[in-house]
Structures are given as C-alpha cells and as structure tokens.
Short mmCIF file of C-alpha atoms and ligand atoms in Angstrom, two decimals:
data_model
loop_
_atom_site.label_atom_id
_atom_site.label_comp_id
_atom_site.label_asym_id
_atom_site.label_seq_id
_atom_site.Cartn_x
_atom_site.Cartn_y
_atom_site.Cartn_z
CA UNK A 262 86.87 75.47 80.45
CA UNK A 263 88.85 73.45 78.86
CA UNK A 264 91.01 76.22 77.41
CA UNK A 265 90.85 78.13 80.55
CA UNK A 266 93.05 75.20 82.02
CA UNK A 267 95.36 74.88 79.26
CA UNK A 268 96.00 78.67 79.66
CA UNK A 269 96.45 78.01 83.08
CA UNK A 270 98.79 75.22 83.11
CA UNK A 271 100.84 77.20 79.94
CA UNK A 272 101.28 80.19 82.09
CA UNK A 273 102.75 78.11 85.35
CA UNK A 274 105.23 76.03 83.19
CA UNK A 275 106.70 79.30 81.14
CA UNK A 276 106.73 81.08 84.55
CA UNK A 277 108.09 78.37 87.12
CA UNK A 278 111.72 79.84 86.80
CA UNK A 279 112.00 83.37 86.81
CA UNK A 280 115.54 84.97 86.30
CA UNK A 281 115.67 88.09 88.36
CA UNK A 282 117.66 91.00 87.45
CA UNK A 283 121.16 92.20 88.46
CA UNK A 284 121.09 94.45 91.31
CA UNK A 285 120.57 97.97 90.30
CA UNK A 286 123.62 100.29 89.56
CA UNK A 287 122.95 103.34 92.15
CA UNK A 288 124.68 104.18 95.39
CA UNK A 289 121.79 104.26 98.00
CA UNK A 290 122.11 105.68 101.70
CA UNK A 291 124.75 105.08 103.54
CA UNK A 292 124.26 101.95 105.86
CA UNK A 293 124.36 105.04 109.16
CA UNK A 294 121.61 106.93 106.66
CA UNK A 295 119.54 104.37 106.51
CA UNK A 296 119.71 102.92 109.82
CA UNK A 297 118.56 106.08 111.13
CA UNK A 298 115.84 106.79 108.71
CA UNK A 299 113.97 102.94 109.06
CA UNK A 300 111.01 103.37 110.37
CA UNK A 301 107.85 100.79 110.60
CA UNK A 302 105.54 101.95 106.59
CA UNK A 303 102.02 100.31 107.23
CA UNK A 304 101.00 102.23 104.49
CA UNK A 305 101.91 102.05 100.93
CA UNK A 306 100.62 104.45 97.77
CA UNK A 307 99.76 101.61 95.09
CA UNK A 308 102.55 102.29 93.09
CA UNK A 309 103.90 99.17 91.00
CA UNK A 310 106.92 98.14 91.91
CA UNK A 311 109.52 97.01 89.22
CA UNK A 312 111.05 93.58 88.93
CA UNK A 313 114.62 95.19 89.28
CA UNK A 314 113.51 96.82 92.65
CA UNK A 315 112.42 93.43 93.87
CA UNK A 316 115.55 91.76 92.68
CA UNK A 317 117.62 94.44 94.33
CA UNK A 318 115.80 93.88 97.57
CA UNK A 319 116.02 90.01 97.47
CA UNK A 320 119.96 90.47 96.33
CA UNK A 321 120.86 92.49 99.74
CA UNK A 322 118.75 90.65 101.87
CA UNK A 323 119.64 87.10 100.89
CA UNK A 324 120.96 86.82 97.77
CA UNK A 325 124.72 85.47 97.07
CA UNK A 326 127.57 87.95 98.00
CA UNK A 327 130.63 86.49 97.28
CA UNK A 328 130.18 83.90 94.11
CA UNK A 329 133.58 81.76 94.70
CA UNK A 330 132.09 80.68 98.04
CA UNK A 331 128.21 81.00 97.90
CA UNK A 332 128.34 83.16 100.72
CA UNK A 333 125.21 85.54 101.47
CA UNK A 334 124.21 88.56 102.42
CA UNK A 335 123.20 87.76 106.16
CA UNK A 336 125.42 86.12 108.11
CA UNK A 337 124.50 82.25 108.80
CA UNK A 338 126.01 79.84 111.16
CA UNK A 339 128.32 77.61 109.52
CA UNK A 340 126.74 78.67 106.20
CA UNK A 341 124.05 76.19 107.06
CA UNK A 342 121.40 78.63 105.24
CA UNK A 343 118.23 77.55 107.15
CA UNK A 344 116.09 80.31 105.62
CA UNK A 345 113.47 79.97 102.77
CA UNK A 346 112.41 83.58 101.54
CA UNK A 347 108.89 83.67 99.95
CA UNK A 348 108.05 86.57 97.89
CA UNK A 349 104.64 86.46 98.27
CA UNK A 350 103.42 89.19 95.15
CA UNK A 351 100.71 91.74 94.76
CA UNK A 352 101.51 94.39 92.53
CA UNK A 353 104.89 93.70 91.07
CA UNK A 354 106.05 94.61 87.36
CA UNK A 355 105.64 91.80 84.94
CA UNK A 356 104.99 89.15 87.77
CA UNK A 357 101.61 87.13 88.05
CA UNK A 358 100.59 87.25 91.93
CA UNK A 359 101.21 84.71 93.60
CA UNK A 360 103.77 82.59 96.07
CA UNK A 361 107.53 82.58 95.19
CA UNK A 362 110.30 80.98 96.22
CA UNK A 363 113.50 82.84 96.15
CA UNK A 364 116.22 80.69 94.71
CA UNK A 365 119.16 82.37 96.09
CA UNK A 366 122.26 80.72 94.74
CA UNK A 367 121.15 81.26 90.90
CA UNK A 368 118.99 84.60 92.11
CA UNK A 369 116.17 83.12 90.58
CA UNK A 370 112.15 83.31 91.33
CA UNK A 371 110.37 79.92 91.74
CA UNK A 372 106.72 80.17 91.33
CA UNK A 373 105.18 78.11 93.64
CA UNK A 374 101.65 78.56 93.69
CA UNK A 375 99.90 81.26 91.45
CA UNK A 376 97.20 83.19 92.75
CA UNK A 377 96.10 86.42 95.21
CA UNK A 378 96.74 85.16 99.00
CA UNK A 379 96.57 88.79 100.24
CA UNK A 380 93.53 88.57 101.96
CA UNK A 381 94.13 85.14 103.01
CA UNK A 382 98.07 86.01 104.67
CA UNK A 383 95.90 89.55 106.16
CA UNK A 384 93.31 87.18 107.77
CA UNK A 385 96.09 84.52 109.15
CA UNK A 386 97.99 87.46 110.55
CA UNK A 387 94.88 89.56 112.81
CA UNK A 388 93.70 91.56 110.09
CA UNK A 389 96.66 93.60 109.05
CA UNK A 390 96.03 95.78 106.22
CA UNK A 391 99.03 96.32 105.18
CA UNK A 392 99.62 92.77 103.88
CA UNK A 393 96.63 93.19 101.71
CA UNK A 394 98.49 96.64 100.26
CA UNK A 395 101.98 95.83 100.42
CA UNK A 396 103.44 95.52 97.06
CA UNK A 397 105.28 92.08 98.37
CA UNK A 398 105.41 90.29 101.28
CA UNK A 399 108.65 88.57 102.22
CA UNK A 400 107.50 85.65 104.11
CA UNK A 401 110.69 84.21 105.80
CA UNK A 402 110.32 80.27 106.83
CA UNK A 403 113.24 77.95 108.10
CA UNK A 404 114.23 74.51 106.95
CA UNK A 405 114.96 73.54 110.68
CA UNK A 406 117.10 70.28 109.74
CA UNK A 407 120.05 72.03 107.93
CA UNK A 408 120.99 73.66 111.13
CA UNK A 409 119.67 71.15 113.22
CA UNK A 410 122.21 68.27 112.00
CA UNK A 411 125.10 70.32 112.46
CA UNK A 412 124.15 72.66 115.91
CA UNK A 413 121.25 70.09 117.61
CA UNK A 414 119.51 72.05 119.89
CA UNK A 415 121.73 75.34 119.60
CA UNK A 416 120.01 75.19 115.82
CA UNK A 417 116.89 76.42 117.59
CA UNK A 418 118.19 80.17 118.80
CA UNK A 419 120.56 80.54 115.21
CA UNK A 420 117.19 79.79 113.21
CA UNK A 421 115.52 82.86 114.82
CA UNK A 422 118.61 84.75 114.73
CA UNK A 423 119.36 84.17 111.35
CA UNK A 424 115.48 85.29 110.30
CA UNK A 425 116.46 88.70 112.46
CA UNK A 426 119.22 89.39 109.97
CA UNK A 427 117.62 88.46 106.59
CA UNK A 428 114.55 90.79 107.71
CA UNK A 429 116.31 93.97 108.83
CA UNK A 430 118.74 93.71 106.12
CA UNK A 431 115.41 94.00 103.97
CA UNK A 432 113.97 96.74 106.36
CA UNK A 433 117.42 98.98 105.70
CA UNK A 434 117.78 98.14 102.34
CA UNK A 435 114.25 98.90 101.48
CA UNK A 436 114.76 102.21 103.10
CA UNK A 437 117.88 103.02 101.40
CA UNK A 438 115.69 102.69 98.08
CA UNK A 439 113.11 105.13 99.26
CA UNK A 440 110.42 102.43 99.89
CA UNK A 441 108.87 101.32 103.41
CA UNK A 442 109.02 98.26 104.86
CA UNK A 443 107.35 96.62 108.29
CA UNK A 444 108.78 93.54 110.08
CA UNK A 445 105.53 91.40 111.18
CA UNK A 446 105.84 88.63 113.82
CA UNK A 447 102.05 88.86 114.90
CA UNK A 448 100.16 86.02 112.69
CA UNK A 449 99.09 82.74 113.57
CA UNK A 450 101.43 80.10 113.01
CA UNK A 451 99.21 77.14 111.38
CA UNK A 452 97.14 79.45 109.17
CA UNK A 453 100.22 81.03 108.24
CA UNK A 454 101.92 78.12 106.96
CA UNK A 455 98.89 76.44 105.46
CA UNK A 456 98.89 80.27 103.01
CA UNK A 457 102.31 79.10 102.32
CA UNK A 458 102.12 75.47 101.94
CA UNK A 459 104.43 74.71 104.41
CA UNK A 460 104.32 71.29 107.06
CA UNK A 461 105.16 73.27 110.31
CA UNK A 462 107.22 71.12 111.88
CA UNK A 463 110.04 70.30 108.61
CA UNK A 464 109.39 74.12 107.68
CA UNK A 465 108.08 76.29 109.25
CA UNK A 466 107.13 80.64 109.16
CA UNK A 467 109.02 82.49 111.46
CA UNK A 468 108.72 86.22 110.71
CA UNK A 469 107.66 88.55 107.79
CA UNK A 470 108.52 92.06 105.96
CA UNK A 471 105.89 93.35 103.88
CA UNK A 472 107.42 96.09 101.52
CA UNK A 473 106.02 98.87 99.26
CA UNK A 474 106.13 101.67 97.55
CA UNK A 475 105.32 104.57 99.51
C1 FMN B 67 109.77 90.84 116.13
C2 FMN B 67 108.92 91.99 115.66
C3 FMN B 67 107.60 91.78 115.34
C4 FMN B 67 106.81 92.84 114.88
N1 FMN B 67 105.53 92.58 114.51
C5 FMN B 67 104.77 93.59 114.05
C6 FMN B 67 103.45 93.32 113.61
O1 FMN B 67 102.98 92.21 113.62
N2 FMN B 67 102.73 94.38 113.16
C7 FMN B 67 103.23 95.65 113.10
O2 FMN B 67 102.52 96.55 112.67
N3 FMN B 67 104.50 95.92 113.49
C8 FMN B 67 105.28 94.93 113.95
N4 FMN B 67 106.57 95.17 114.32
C9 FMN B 67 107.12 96.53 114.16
C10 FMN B 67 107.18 97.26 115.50
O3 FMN B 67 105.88 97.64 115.91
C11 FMN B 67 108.07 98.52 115.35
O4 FMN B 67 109.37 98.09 114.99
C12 FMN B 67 108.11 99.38 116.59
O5 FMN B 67 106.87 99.99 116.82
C13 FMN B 67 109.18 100.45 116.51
O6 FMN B 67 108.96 101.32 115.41
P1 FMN B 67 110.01 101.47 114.22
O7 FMN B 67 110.19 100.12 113.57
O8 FMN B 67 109.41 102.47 113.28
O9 FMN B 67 111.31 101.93 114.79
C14 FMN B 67 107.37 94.14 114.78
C15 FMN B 67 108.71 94.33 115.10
C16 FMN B 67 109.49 93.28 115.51
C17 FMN B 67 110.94 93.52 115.81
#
C-alpha cells in the first residue's frame, strides 16, 4: 500500500508540468474548407490521439499567437482572458488520464487531478456517450473576476462570448486536422463543476468540446 502511494505521489510530482509540443508543421484546410466541412462527431473510432495533435488543437484554440504581446488565438475583451481550458484526457499519447489545466502563456499542461472522470463528466452531462469515448474533452470554465473588474456587469455577456470563440475555433481546427469535434452546453452545472473541482460562483463551467479521432 504503502508503495502504491509513493508510486502515486512520484507520478503526480514528475507529471504536474507538462511541456506541450510546437504546433505541427502542415498546412490544414483552408479556414472556408473547414468551415464548411464542421459538422457535430458524436462518435469517435478509439484511435489514440498524439500529444502533438492535442498541442496543436490547444495552440489554435487558445494558445498564445503573437509572443511580444501575449495575445491569443480567440479574441478577448481587453485581453482580460477570462477562460480556463481543461483538457480533461482519455486516450491521449503518453498522458495519464486525468484533469488538465491548459497553461496558455508557456503552452504548458497542468495536471490537476489524475484519474478517469469519463463516466463521471457523461453522468453530469445526461448521459452523453460521447464524453465517455471522446479522446479529450475540452472543458471550458471562466474566471468571472478578470472581466468583471474591468467591464462590471457587461463582463457577464463577453464571458459567454468569449467561451463561443475558444470552442468553435477548436470545432474548425479539429476539423481541419481530420478529427471530429461536438460543442456540448447540455450538462448540469453543479455536478459539472464538482468533476472539475471548480467553486461555481469564482469559476465556473460554461460550455464543452469533446474531440476525437474519427
Ligand atoms: C451552445 C450549443 C450547445 C450544444 N450542446 C450540445 C449537446 O449538449 N449535445 C450535443 O450532442 N450537441 C450539442 N450541440 C451541437 C448541436 O446539436 C449541433 O451544432 C447542431 O445539431 C447542428 O449540427 P452541426 O454542428 O453538425 O452543424 C450544441 C451546440 C451549441 C452551439
């Protein structure tokens, strides 16, 4: 037993930071290509993903754009950056499953809790399958204060907004890579951020995109 927690608290301290890679060198769709191929994938075909695919995805959907300035890959009002991206994993190359946060100005992966939530996200959000079979689940939260002490109540609509672009640039970008993607709003708030670890009213989950090979 002993061991077993030795192992276990080894394998969290080697793996709390997690560089990701560069994004990949390959011209995907064009942005009108893939607009107009993005369709809803419930479905996915097992296949592992890579850590470079992931790293790709998290680059062009809310990674760091432009270096000199910090500025990101969906827009954000006054660069206030409310949104938290989760990679929540399942079947990911060299990655343990579990809860990540993206870090986005070093493009790093923060483990945040290690473990197999796929059944427990599925049963939060009505009993879609396809979070149990998506390769990852980006769970998208917002930090409400960061907009809120610059914009008051205006912070509430650019929070939402700002979830709107980080998902569908995930959704197109996704699609430009040949894998499928679903945006899901239908889960249940509390049990959703209890998966997460999240307070709910500091943080709280506002949408997610559940990726995957297909
Ligand atoms: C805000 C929002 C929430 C959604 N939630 C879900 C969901 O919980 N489950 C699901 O299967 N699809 C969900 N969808 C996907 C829609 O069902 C889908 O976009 C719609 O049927 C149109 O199909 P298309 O995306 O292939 O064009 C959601 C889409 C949006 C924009």
């Amino acid at each position: 037993m002993l061991a077993r927690q030795c192992h276990h608290v080894y394998n969290q301290s080697v793996m709390k930071k997690m560089r990701l890679t560069p994004e990949l060198a390959y011209d995907g769709l064009s942005v009108e290509k893939a607009i107009a191929k993005r369709r809803s994938e419930r479905s996915f075909s097992g296949r592992t993903m890579s850590l470079a695919e992931l790293s790709h995805i998290l680059h062009y959907s809310s990674g760091v754009t432009d270096k000199r300035t910090g500025f990101r890959a969906a827009p954000s009002a006054g660069a206030t950056y409310p949104i938290e991206v989760y990679p929540v994993t399942n079947n990911v190359e060299g990655l343990t499953r579990g809860i990540y946060r993206y870090l986005a100005a070093s493009h790093e992966l923060e483990l945040v809790r290690e473990g197999d939530f796929r059944h427990e996200m599925a049963l939060a959000a009505l009993g879609q399958r396809m979070l149990i079979e998506a390769n990852v689940v980006l769970v998208l939260s917002a930090i409400f204060q960061r907009t809120q002490r610059r914009y008051q109540e205006r912070a509430q609509r650019y929070i939402l907004l700002e979830a709107g672009h980080i998902a569908q640039n995930a959704c197109l970008v996704a699609t430009s890579m040949g894998l499928g993607a679903c945006a899901v709003g239908a889960f249940y708030d509390t049990d959703f951020n209890h998966v997460v670890g999240v307070d709910g009213r500091e943080e709280s989950v506002l949408y997610l995109v559940a990726v995957g090979k297909i």
